[in-house]
Amino acid sequence: MIKIGYGMHQTLISSLISVYVSCGCSNLASQLLKEIPCWDFDLISANVIIAAFMKIGEIDIAKKEMLSLNNEPDAFTFASVIKGCAQLGARGHAQWIHGLLIEKRIAINYILGSALIDMYSKCGRIETAKEIFEIIQRNDVSVWNAMINGLAVHGLALDAIALFSRMVLEKVSPDCITFVGILTACSYFGLIELGRKYFDLMSSYTTQPQLEHYGAMVDLLGRAGHLDEAYAIVQEMPMEPDVVIWRAFLSACRTQKNSTGRSCY
């Protein structure tokens, strides 16, 4: 690249940094970044670099790159950083990026809205996630999915179920991700009948159950001690069960002390 005169080409440099990061060579990526004035990058190239560092948890490097730009960060920049904060559960950085989002007066579309809800949920701030949900536009299913899944992982099953009902009333059609969240909520709370109901309801929305949905049902039934029914689901699945489903089932067998019963043949 250097020999033929492309050593300072923005798109190529940003792609090379992304490749170094993806290959586990973050030290080379950082070294290259130090040699190239980051304020010379256009916004698209800078976004590629920021997204790459956020994927591996290098929030401080991404943050420095973001603040050094001559160009103002856009919605894609913020989405990359927010997603990284969510993956790491970095509460302090989450509050900083949200504050900067407000300061820069970036319009919160459904992508940023769902990312913020997901970020605060994973950072242990479910109440803040709920507040954001109530003040943003909710006409896209991804916003509802983020909130339902957030409530589910926090063990707020009844809140997740109530939100699902509200979603239907507001004429937003659930998708496969919605049903993963609602089935997970039922599993955590042991709501067997409701779990069966929502699993059967998927066909009404032309949504075919995938591995994640079967896994949630196996987990739900296994936790409740319905090992025969859980094993029947494993046997009747139209696809090969993966390690996650077998782990959920075998864990239920161990919990129910049924390691030699007919459900585990």
Coordinates of C-alpha atoms in Angstrom, one line a residue, residues 41-254:
F41 CA -10.5 10.4 8.5
D42 CA -13.8 11.1 6.9
L43 CA -16.9 10.0 9.0
I44 CA -17.4 6.7 7.2
S45 CA -13.8 5.6 7.7
A46 CA -13.9 6.7 11.3
N47 CA -17.1 4.8 12.0
V48 CA -15.4 1.6 10.7
I49 CA -12.5 2.1 13.1
I50 CA -14.7 3.0 16.1
A51 CA -16.9 0.0 15.5
A52 CA -13.9 -2.3 15.3
F53 CA -12.4 -1.2 18.6
M54 CA -15.8 -1.3 20.3
K55 CA -16.2 -5.0 19.3
I56 CA -13.2 -5.9 21.4
G57 CA -14.0 -3.7 24.3
E58 CA -11.4 -1.0 23.7
I59 CA -13.8 1.7 24.7
D60 CA -11.2 4.3 25.6
I61 CA -9.5 4.1 22.2
A62 CA -12.8 4.3 20.4
K63 CA -13.8 7.3 22.6
K64 CA -10.5 9.1 21.8
E65 CA -11.0 8.5 18.1
M66 CA -14.6 9.7 18.3
L67 CA -13.7 13.0 20.1
S68 CA -10.7 13.7 17.8
L69 CA -12.7 13.9 14.6
N70 CA -13.1 17.1 12.7
N71 CA -16.5 15.8 11.6
E72 CA -19.3 15.5 14.0
P73 CA -20.2 11.9 15.0
D74 CA -23.4 10.7 13.4
A75 CA -26.1 8.2 14.4
F76 CA -24.0 5.2 13.2
T77 CA -21.1 6.3 15.3
F78 CA -23.2 6.5 18.4
A79 CA -24.9 3.2 17.6
S80 CA -21.5 1.4 17.4
V81 CA -20.4 2.9 20.8
I82 CA -23.7 2.2 22.5
K83 CA -23.6 -1.4 21.3
G84 CA -20.1 -1.8 22.7
C85 CA -21.1 -0.4 26.1
A86 CA -24.0 -2.8 26.2
Q87 CA -21.8 -5.8 25.5
L88 CA -19.4 -4.8 28.3
G89 CA -22.0 -3.6 30.7
A90 CA -20.0 -0.4 31.1
R91 CA -22.3 1.8 33.0
G92 CA -20.0 4.8 33.3
H93 CA -19.3 4.9 29.6
A94 CA -23.0 4.3 28.9
Q95 CA -24.0 7.4 30.7
W96 CA -21.2 9.4 29.0
I97 CA -22.3 8.4 25.5
H98 CA -26.0 9.1 26.2
G99 CA -25.0 12.5 27.5
L100 CA -23.0 13.2 24.4
L101 CA -25.9 12.0 22.3
I102 CA -28.1 14.6 23.9
E103 CA -25.4 17.3 23.7
K104 CA -24.9 16.8 20.0
R105 CA -28.7 16.9 19.5
I106 CA -28.7 13.6 17.5
A107 CA -32.2 12.6 16.6
I108 CA -33.1 9.3 18.3
N109 CA -34.4 7.0 15.6
Y110 CA -35.6 3.4 16.3
I111 CA -32.0 2.1 15.9
L112 CA -30.6 4.4 18.5
G113 CA -33.6 4.0 20.7
S114 CA -33.5 0.2 20.8
A115 CA -29.7 0.4 21.3
L116 CA -30.1 2.7 24.3
I117 CA -32.7 0.5 25.9
D118 CA -30.5 -2.6 25.3
M119 CA -27.5 -0.8 26.7
Y120 CA -29.1 0.4 29.9
S121 CA -30.8 -3.0 30.4
K122 CA -27.4 -4.8 30.2
C123 CA -25.8 -2.2 32.4
G124 CA -28.3 -2.9 35.2
R125 CA -30.4 0.3 34.7
I126 CA -33.7 -1.2 33.7
E127 CA -35.7 1.8 35.1
T128 CA -33.7 4.1 32.8
A129 CA -34.4 1.8 29.9
K130 CA -38.1 1.9 30.7
E131 CA -38.0 5.7 30.8
I132 CA -36.3 5.9 27.4
F133 CA -38.9 3.5 26.0
E134 CA -41.7 5.7 27.1
I135 CA -40.4 8.9 25.5
I136 CA -39.2 7.7 22.1
Q137 CA -41.2 6.6 19.0
R138 CA -42.2 3.0 19.2
N139 CA -43.5 2.2 15.7
D140 CA -40.6 -0.3 15.0
V141 CA -40.6 -3.8 16.5
S142 CA -36.9 -3.5 17.4
V143 CA -37.7 -1.0 20.1
W144 CA -40.3 -3.3 21.7
N145 CA -37.9 -6.3 21.4
A146 CA -35.2 -4.4 23.3
M147 CA -37.6 -3.6 26.1
I148 CA -39.2 -7.0 26.3
N149 CA -35.8 -8.8 26.3
G150 CA -34.5 -6.3 28.9
L151 CA -37.4 -7.0 31.2
A152 CA -37.0 -10.7 30.7
V153 CA -33.4 -10.9 31.6
H154 CA -34.1 -8.8 34.7
G155 CA -36.7 -11.4 35.8
L156 CA -39.6 -9.0 35.3
A157 CA -41.7 -11.6 33.5
L158 CA -45.1 -10.1 34.2
D159 CA -43.9 -6.7 33.0
A160 CA -42.6 -8.3 29.8
I161 CA -45.9 -10.1 29.2
A162 CA -47.9 -6.9 29.9
L163 CA -45.7 -5.1 27.4
F164 CA -46.3 -7.8 24.8
S165 CA -50.0 -7.2 25.2
R166 CA -49.6 -3.5 24.9
M167 CA -47.5 -4.0 21.7
V168 CA -50.3 -6.0 20.1
L169 CA -52.8 -3.3 21.1
E170 CA -50.6 -0.6 19.5
K171 CA -50.6 -2.7 16.3
V172 CA -46.9 -3.6 16.2
S173 CA -46.5 -7.1 14.9
P174 CA -44.1 -9.3 17.0
D175 CA -41.3 -11.1 15.2
C176 CA -39.1 -14.0 16.0
I177 CA -36.9 -11.9 18.4
T178 CA -40.0 -10.8 20.3
F179 CA -41.0 -14.4 21.0
V180 CA -37.5 -15.3 22.2
G181 CA -37.9 -12.5 24.8
I182 CA -41.4 -13.5 25.9
L183 CA -40.6 -17.2 26.1
T184 CA -37.4 -16.4 28.1
A185 CA -39.6 -14.3 30.5
C186 CA -42.0 -17.2 30.9
S187 CA -39.1 -19.6 31.6
Y188 CA -37.6 -17.4 34.3
F189 CA -40.9 -17.1 36.1
G190 CA -42.1 -20.7 35.5
L191 CA -45.2 -19.7 33.5
I192 CA -45.7 -23.0 31.7
E193 CA -49.2 -22.4 30.3
L194 CA -48.4 -18.9 29.1
G195 CA -45.2 -20.2 27.5
R196 CA -47.2 -22.9 25.6
K197 CA -49.7 -20.2 24.6
Y198 CA -47.0 -17.8 23.2
F199 CA -45.2 -20.7 21.5
D200 CA -48.4 -21.7 19.7
L201 CA -49.2 -18.0 18.9
M202 CA -46.1 -17.7 16.7
S203 CA -47.9 -19.3 13.8
S204 CA -50.5 -16.6 13.9
Y205 CA -47.8 -14.1 13.0
T206 CA -46.3 -16.4 10.3
T207 CA -43.3 -16.9 12.4
Q208 CA -41.7 -20.3 12.4
P209 CA -40.0 -21.5 15.6
Q210 CA -36.3 -21.5 15.4
L211 CA -33.6 -23.1 17.6
E212 CA -33.9 -20.3 20.2
H213 CA -37.6 -20.8 20.6
Y214 CA -37.3 -24.5 21.0
G215 CA -34.5 -23.9 23.5
A216 CA -36.6 -21.5 25.5
M217 CA -39.4 -24.1 25.7
V218 CA -37.1 -26.9 26.7
D219 CA -35.7 -24.6 29.4
L220 CA -39.2 -23.6 30.6
L221 CA -40.5 -27.2 30.8
G222 CA -37.3 -28.5 32.2
R223 CA -37.1 -26.0 35.0
A224 CA -40.7 -26.9 35.9
G225 CA -39.9 -30.6 36.0
H226 CA -41.9 -31.5 32.8
L227 CA -39.0 -33.6 31.5
D228 CA -41.0 -35.9 29.3
E229 CA -42.6 -33.0 27.5
A230 CA -39.2 -31.2 27.2
Y231 CA -37.6 -34.3 25.7
A232 CA -40.6 -34.7 23.3
I233 CA -39.9 -31.2 22.0
V234 CA -36.2 -32.1 21.5
Q235 CA -37.2 -35.2 19.5
E236 CA -39.8 -33.5 17.4
M237 CA -37.8 -30.4 16.4
P238 CA -37.5 -30.0 12.7
M239 CA -33.8 -29.2 13.0
E240 CA -30.9 -30.8 14.9
P241 CA -30.8 -29.6 18.5
D242 CA -27.7 -27.7 19.4
V243 CA -25.4 -27.9 22.4
V244 CA -27.4 -25.1 24.2
I245 CA -30.7 -27.1 24.0
W246 CA -29.0 -30.3 25.3
R247 CA -27.3 -28.4 28.1
A248 CA -30.7 -26.9 29.2
F249 CA -32.3 -30.4 29.1
L250 CA -29.5 -32.2 30.9
S251 CA -29.3 -29.4 33.5
A252 CA -33.0 -29.9 34.1
C253 CA -32.4 -33.7 34.5
R254 CA -29.7 -33.0 37.0

